[in-house]
JSON list of C-alpha atoms in Angstrom, two decimals:
[
{"chain": "A", "resi": 24, "resn": "MET", "atom": "CA", "xyz": [-11.70, 3.54, -23.07]},
{"chain": "A", "resi": 25, "resn": "PHE", "atom": "CA", "xyz": [-14.22, 0.74, -22.55]},
{"chain": "A", "resi": 26, "resn": "ASN", "atom": "CA", "xyz": [-16.00, -1.03, -25.38]},
{"chain": "A", "resi": 27, "resn": "LYS", "atom": "CA", "xyz": [-18.77, -3.55, -24.90]},
{"chain": "A", "resi": 28, "resn": "TYR", "atom": "CA", "xyz": [-19.52, -6.33, -27.37]},
{"chain": "A", "resi": 29, "resn": "ARG", "atom": "CA", "xyz": [-22.13, -9.05, -27.23]},
{"chain": "A", "resi": 30, "resn": "ILE", "atom": "CA", "xyz": [-20.92, -12.64, -27.36]},
{"chain": "A", "resi": 31, "resn": "ASN", "atom": "CA", "xyz": [-23.03, -15.09, -29.34]},
{"chain": "A", "resi": 32, "resn": "LYS", "atom": "CA", "xyz": [-23.23, -18.22, -27.24]},
{"chain": "A", "resi": 33, "resn": "GLY", "atom": "CA", "xyz": [-24.57, -20.35, -30.08]},
{"chain": "A", "resi": 34, "resn": "SER", "atom": "CA", "xyz": [-26.93, -23.24, -29.47]},
{"chain": "A", "resi": 35, "resn": "ASN", "atom": "CA", "xyz": [-26.19, -23.93, -25.82]},
{"chain": "A", "resi": 36, "resn": "GLY", "atom": "CA", "xyz": [-29.60, -22.65, -24.75]},
{"chain": "A", "resi": 37, "resn": "GLN", "atom": "CA", "xyz": [-28.46, -19.30, -23.37]},
{"chain": "A", "resi": 38, "resn": "ASN", "atom": "CA", "xyz": [-29.73, -16.02, -24.70]},
{"chain": "A", "resi": 39, "resn": "PRO", "atom": "CA", "xyz": [-26.98, -14.69, -27.04]},
{"chain": "A", "resi": 40, "resn": "ASP", "atom": "CA", "xyz": [-27.40, -11.21, -25.56]},
{"chain": "A", "resi": 41, "resn": "SER", "atom": "CA", "xyz": [-26.98, -12.40, -21.96]},
{"chain": "A", "resi": 42, "resn": "ARG", "atom": "CA", "xyz": [-23.14, -12.32, -22.03]},
{"chain": "A", "resi": 43, "resn": "SER", "atom": "CA", "xyz": [-20.98, -9.42, -23.05]},
{"chain": "A", "resi": 44, "resn": "LEU", "atom": "CA", "xyz": [-17.31, -8.60, -23.43]},
{"chain": "A", "resi": 45, "resn": "SER", "atom": "CA", "xyz": [-15.83, -5.40, -22.04]},
{"chain": "A", "resi": 46, "resn": "ILE", "atom": "CA", "xyz": [-12.49, -4.18, -23.39]},
{"chain": "A", "resi": 47, "resn": "LEU", "atom": "CA", "xyz": [-9.96, -1.87, -21.76]},
{"chain": "A", "resi": 48, "resn": "SER", "atom": "CA", "xyz": [-8.15, -0.33, -24.73]},
{"chain": "A", "resi": 49, "resn": "GLY", "atom": "CA", "xyz": [-4.39, -0.25, -25.15]},
{"chain": "A", "resi": 50, "resn": "SER", "atom": "CA", "xyz": [-4.09, 3.46, -24.42]},
{"chain": "A", "resi": 51, "resn": "ALA", "atom": "CA", "xyz": [-5.93, 3.17, -21.09]},
{"chain": "A", "resi": 52, "resn": "GLU", "atom": "CA", "xyz": [-4.49, 2.89, -17.59]},
{"chain": "A", "resi": 53, "resn": "LEU", "atom": "CA", "xyz": [-6.78, 2.01, -14.71]},
{"chain": "A", "resi": 54, "resn": "LYS", "atom": "CA", "xyz": [-5.93, 2.12, -11.00]},
{"chain": "A", "resi": 55, "resn": "GLY", "atom": "CA", "xyz": [-8.24, 0.46, -8.50]},
{"chain": "A", "resi": 56, "resn": "GLU", "atom": "CA", "xyz": [-10.44, -2.58, -8.04]},
{"chain": "A", "resi": 57, "resn": "ILE", "atom": "CA", "xyz": [-12.51, -3.91, -10.95]},
{"chain": "A", "resi": 58, "resn": "LYS", "atom": "CA", "xyz": [-15.67, -5.97, -10.44]},
{"chain": "A", "resi": 59, "resn": "ILE", "atom": "CA", "xyz": [-17.31, -7.29, -13.61]},
{"chain": "A", "resi": 60, "resn": "GLU", "atom": "CA", "xyz": [-19.93, -9.95, -14.17]},
{"chain": "A", "resi": 61, "resn": "ASP", "atom": "CA", "xyz": [-19.04, -10.83, -17.77]},
{"chain": "A", "resi": 62, "resn": "ASP", "atom": "CA", "xyz": [-15.93, -11.43, -19.86]},
{"chain": "A", "resi": 63, "resn": "PHE", "atom": "CA", "xyz": [-13.19, -8.79, -19.82]},
{"chain": "A", "resi": 64, "resn": "ARG", "atom": "CA", "xyz": [-10.28, -8.16, -22.20]},
{"chain": "A", "resi": 65, "resn": "ILE", "atom": "CA", "xyz": [-7.39, -5.97, -21.09]},
{"chain": "A", "resi": 66, "resn": "ASP", "atom": "CA", "xyz": [-5.16, -4.39, -23.71]},
{"chain": "A", "resi": 67, "resn": "GLY", "atom": "CA", "xyz": [-4.07, -1.52, -21.43]},
{"chain": "A", "resi": 68, "resn": "ASN", "atom": "CA", "xyz": [-2.65, -1.37, -17.90]},
{"chain": "A", "resi": 69, "resn": "VAL", "atom": "CA", "xyz": [-4.46, -2.24, -14.68]},
{"chain": "A", "resi": 70, "resn": "HIS", "atom": "CA", "xyz": [-3.01, -1.55, -11.23]},
{"chain": "A", "resi": 71, "resn": "GLY", "atom": "CA", "xyz": [-5.41, -3.31, -8.86]},
{"chain": "A", "resi": 72, "resn": "ASP", "atom": "CA", "xyz": [-7.44, -6.45, -8.29]},
{"chain": "A", "resi": 73, "resn": "ILE", "atom": "CA", "xyz": [-9.96, -7.85, -10.79]},
{"chain": "A", "resi": 74, "resn": "TYR", "atom": "CA", "xyz": [-13.04, -9.89, -9.81]},
{"chain": "A", "resi": 75, "resn": "SER", "atom": "CA", "xyz": [-14.83, -11.39, -12.80]},
{"chain": "A", "resi": 76, "resn": "GLY", "atom": "CA", "xyz": [-17.75, -13.75, -13.22]},
{"chain": "A", "resi": 77, "resn": "GLY", "atom": "CA", "xyz": [-16.45, -14.66, -16.69]},
{"chain": "A", "resi": 78, "resn": "LYS", "atom": "CA", "xyz": [-13.21, -15.01, -18.62]},
{"chain": "A", "resi": 79, "resn": "VAL", "atom": "CA", "xyz": [-10.40, -12.46, -18.33]},
{"chain": "A", "resi": 80, "resn": "VAL", "atom": "CA", "xyz": [-8.03, -12.10, -21.29]},
{"chain": "A", "resi": 81, "resn": "ILE", "atom": "CA", "xyz": [-4.80, -10.12, -20.97]},
{"chain": "A", "resi": 82, "resn": "GLY", "atom": "CA", "xyz": [-3.90, -9.01, -24.51]},
{"chain": "A", "resi": 83, "resn": "ILE", "atom": "CA", "xyz": [-0.39, -8.85, -25.96]},
{"chain": "A", "resi": 84, "resn": "GLU", "atom": "CA", "xyz": [0.15, -5.25, -24.77]},
{"chain": "A", "resi": 85, "resn": "GLY", "atom": "CA", "xyz": [-1.92, -5.71, -21.60]},
{"chain": "A", "resi": 86, "resn": "CYS", "atom": "CA", "xyz": [-0.44, -5.66, -18.11]},
{"chain": "A", "resi": 87, "resn": "VAL", "atom": "CA", "xyz": [-2.11, -6.40, -14.77]},
{"chain": "A", "resi": 88, "resn": "LYS", "atom": "CA", "xyz": [-0.42, -5.69, -11.45]},
{"chain": "A", "resi": 89, "resn": "GLY", "atom": "CA", "xyz": [-2.78, -7.25, -8.94]},
{"chain": "A", "resi": 90, "resn": "LYS", "atom": "CA", "xyz": [-4.87, -10.31, -8.14]},
{"chain": "A", "resi": 91, "resn": "ILE", "atom": "CA", "xyz": [-7.38, -11.81, -10.60]},
{"chain": "A", "resi": 92, "resn": "VAL", "atom": "CA", "xyz": [-10.29, -13.92, -9.35]},
{"chain": "A", "resi": 93, "resn": "GLY", "atom": "CA", "xyz": [-12.71, -15.34, -11.90]},
{"chain": "A", "resi": 94, "resn": "LYS", "atom": "CA", "xyz": [-13.91, -18.21, -14.02]},
{"chain": "A", "resi": 95, "resn": "SER", "atom": "CA", "xyz": [-10.90, -18.44, -16.36]},
{"chain": "A", "resi": 96, "resn": "VAL", "atom": "CA", "xyz": [-7.87, -16.40, -17.41]},
{"chain": "A", "resi": 97, "resn": "GLU", "atom": "CA", "xyz": [-5.91, -16.31, -20.68]},
{"chain": "A", "resi": 98, "resn": "VAL", "atom": "CA", "xyz": [-2.59, -14.49, -20.54]},
{"chain": "A", "resi": 99, "resn": "ILE", "atom": "CA", "xyz": [-1.04, -13.26, -23.76]},
{"chain": "A", "resi": 100, "resn": "GLY", "atom": "CA", "xyz": [0.58, -10.19, -22.15]},
{"chain": "A", "resi": 101, "resn": "LYS", "atom": "CA", "xyz": [1.82, -9.70, -18.58]},
{"chain": "A", "resi": 102, "resn": "ILE", "atom": "CA", "xyz": [0.55, -10.40, -15.04]},
{"chain": "A", "resi": 103, "resn": "LEU", "atom": "CA", "xyz": [2.32, -9.59, -11.79]},
{"chain": "A", "resi": 104, "resn": "GLY", "atom": "CA", "xyz": [0.04, -11.07, -9.14]},
{"chain": "A", "resi": 105, "resn": "ASP", "atom": "CA", "xyz": [-1.95, -14.09, -8.08]},
{"chain": "A", "resi": 106, "resn": "VAL", "atom": "CA", "xyz": [-4.73, -15.73, -10.09]},
{"chain": "A", "resi": 107, "resn": "ILE", "atom": "CA", "xyz": [-7.56, -17.80, -8.61]},
{"chain": "A", "resi": 108, "resn": "VAL", "atom": "CA", "xyz": [-10.00, -19.31, -11.11]},
{"chain": "A", "resi": 109, "resn": "SER", "atom": "CA", "xyz": [-12.67, -22.00, -11.04]},
{"chain": "A", "resi": 110, "resn": "ASP", "atom": "CA", "xyz": [-11.77, -23.38, -14.48]},
{"chain": "A", "resi": 111, "resn": "VAL", "atom": "CA", "xyz": [-8.57, -22.91, -16.53]},
{"chain": "A", "resi": 112, "resn": "VAL", "atom": "CA", "xyz": [-5.56, -20.62, -16.77]},
{"chain": "A", "resi": 113, "resn": "VAL", "atom": "CA", "xyz": [-3.92, -20.46, -20.20]},
{"chain": "A", "resi": 114, "resn": "LEU", "atom": "CA", "xyz": [-0.42, -19.01, -20.51]},
{"chain": "A", "resi": 115, "resn": "ARG", "atom": "CA", "xyz": [0.33, -18.25, -24.16]},
{"chain": "A", "resi": 116, "resn": "ALA", "atom": "CA", "xyz": [3.86, -18.32, -25.61]},
{"chain": "A", "resi": 117, "resn": "SER", "atom": "CA", "xyz": [4.19, -14.52, -25.51]},
{"chain": "A", "resi": 118, "resn": "CYS", "atom": "CA", "xyz": [3.16, -14.11, -21.86]},
{"chain": "A", "resi": 119, "resn": "TYR", "atom": "CA", "xyz": [5.11, -13.12, -18.77]},
{"chain": "A", "resi": 120, "resn": "TYR", "atom": "CA", "xyz": [3.62, -14.25, -15.45]},
{"chain": "A", "resi": 121, "resn": "GLU", "atom": "CA", "xyz": [4.84, -13.79, -11.87]},
{"chain": "A", "resi": 122, "resn": "GLY", "atom": "CA", "xyz": [2.68, -15.10, -9.06]},
{"chain": "A", "resi": 123, "resn": "GLN", "atom": "CA", "xyz": [0.64, -17.94, -7.60]},
{"chain": "A", "resi": 124, "resn": "ILE", "atom": "CA", "xyz": [-1.92, -19.75, -9.78]},
{"chain": "A", "resi": 125, "resn": "THR", "atom": "CA", "xyz": [-4.82, -21.61, -8.18]},
{"chain": "A", "resi": 126, "resn": "ALA", "atom": "CA", "xyz": [-6.98, -23.34, -10.78]},
{"chain": "A", "resi": 127, "resn": "ARG", "atom": "CA", "xyz": [-8.66, -26.57, -11.77]},
{"chain": "A", "resi": 128, "resn": "ASN", "atom": "CA", "xyz": [-6.55, -26.76, -14.97]},
{"chain": "A", "resi": 129, "resn": "ILE", "atom": "CA", "xyz": [-3.52, -24.97, -16.39]},
{"chain": "A", "resi": 130, "resn": "GLU", "atom": "CA", "xyz": [-2.19, -24.84, -19.94]},
{"chain": "A", "resi": 131, "resn": "ILE", "atom": "CA", "xyz": [1.30, -23.46, -20.63]},
{"chain": "A", "resi": 132, "resn": "GLU", "atom": "CA", "xyz": [2.51, -23.01, -24.20]},
{"chain": "A", "resi": 133, "resn": "ALA", "atom": "CA", "xyz": [6.18, -23.45, -25.06]},
{"chain": "A", "resi": 134, "resn": "GLY", "atom": "CA", "xyz": [7.94, -20.11, -24.74]},
{"chain": "A", "resi": 135, "resn": "ALA", "atom": "CA", "xyz": [5.74, -18.73, -21.94]},
{"chain": "A", "resi": 136, "resn": "SER", "atom": "CA", "xyz": [7.58, -17.11, -19.01]},
{"chain": "A", "resi": 137, "resn": "PHE", "atom": "CA", "xyz": [6.14, -18.36, -15.71]},
{"chain": "A", "resi": 138, "resn": "PHE", "atom": "CA", "xyz": [7.76, -17.48, -12.39]},
{"chain": "A", "resi": 139, "resn": "GLY", "atom": "CA", "xyz": [5.80, -18.73, -9.41]},
{"chain": "A", "resi": 140, "resn": "ASN", "atom": "CA", "xyz": [3.75, -21.64, -8.16]},
{"chain": "A", "resi": 141, "resn": "CYS", "atom": "CA", "xyz": [0.70, -23.48, -9.39]},
{"chain": "A", "resi": 142, "resn": "ARG", "atom": "CA", "xyz": [-1.88, -25.27, -7.25]},
{"chain": "A", "resi": 143, "resn": "MET", "atom": "CA", "xyz": [-4.49, -27.49, -8.82]},
{"chain": "A", "resi": 144, "resn": "GLU", "atom": "CA", "xyz": [-7.28, -27.43, -6.26]},
{"chain": "A", "resi": 145, "resn": "GLU", "atom": "CA", "xyz": [-10.30, -29.56, -5.51]},
{"chain": "A", "resi": 146, "resn": "ASP", "atom": "CA", "xyz": [-13.64, -28.55, -7.00]},
{"chain": "A", "resi": 147, "resn": "GLU", "atom": "CA", "xyz": [-15.08, -27.46, -3.64]},
{"chain": "A", "resi": 148, "resn": "ILE", "atom": "CA", "xyz": [-12.33, -24.90, -3.00]},
{"chain": "A", "resi": 149, "resn": "LEU", "atom": "CA", "xyz": [-12.59, -23.45, -6.49]},
{"chain": "A", "resi": 150, "resn": "GLU", "atom": "CA", "xyz": [-16.38, -23.37, -6.29]},
{"chain": "A", "resi": 151, "resn": "ASP", "atom": "CA", "xyz": [-16.06, -21.35, -3.09]},
{"chain": "A", "resi": 152, "resn": "ALA", "atom": "CA", "xyz": [-13.87, -18.84, -4.96]},
{"chain": "A", "resi": 153, "resn": "LYS", "atom": "CA", "xyz": [-16.39, -18.69, -7.79]},
{"chain": "A", "resi": 154, "resn": "THR", "atom": "CA", "xyz": [-19.41, -18.14, -5.55]},
{"chain": "A", "resi": 155, "resn": "SER", "atom": "CA", "xyz": [-17.58, -15.50, -3.52]},
{"chain": "A", "resi": 156, "resn": "ILE", "atom": "CA", "xyz": [-17.03, -13.42, -6.69]},
{"chain": "A", "resi": 157, "resn": "LEU", "atom": "CA", "xyz": [-20.59, -13.23, -7.92]},
{"chain": "A", "resi": 158, "resn": "PRO", "atom": "CA", "xyz": [-22.11, -11.51, -4.86]},
{"chain": "A", "resi": 159, "resn": "MET", "atom": "CA", "xyz": [-19.27, -8.97, -4.99]},
{"chain": "A", "resi": 160, "resn": "VAL", "atom": "CA", "xyz": [-19.98, -8.23, -8.65]},
{"chain": "A", "resi": 161, "resn": "GLU", "atom": "CA", "xyz": [-23.77, -8.19, -8.28]},
{"chain": "A", "resi": 162, "resn": "ASN", "atom": "CA", "xyz": [-23.80, -5.99, -5.15]},
{"chain": "A", "resi": 163, "resn": "GLU", "atom": "CA", "xyz": [-22.05, -3.09, -6.85]}
]
């Protein structure tokens, strides 16, 4: 159900093994709250809130019904819920999104379905969201 891959961060000074990517496979369905420190790709179904210290990617067959709080979100599949991120939300052409987006930046490709509102917030507000995630993830 879950796979974990290491992400090579290249020459930015970080240890390449310090970040990882967890994947929820397409045949999986998860109900409940998810707290994860690293990047997370969802190809299955999640019914609940996600708190991530990294990037969350909703794959083409992925569906999230709940709130996502994290660093960044890329939506290729479907989200029904609010997203609060400290960096960028990317809505790809194939995505379907219903909810409130709060982010520093937003990118919407032609063809994306977006039903809701978007708020581009000040750095301080987004930083508060970011710092409130990490203790939640680390305390588990």
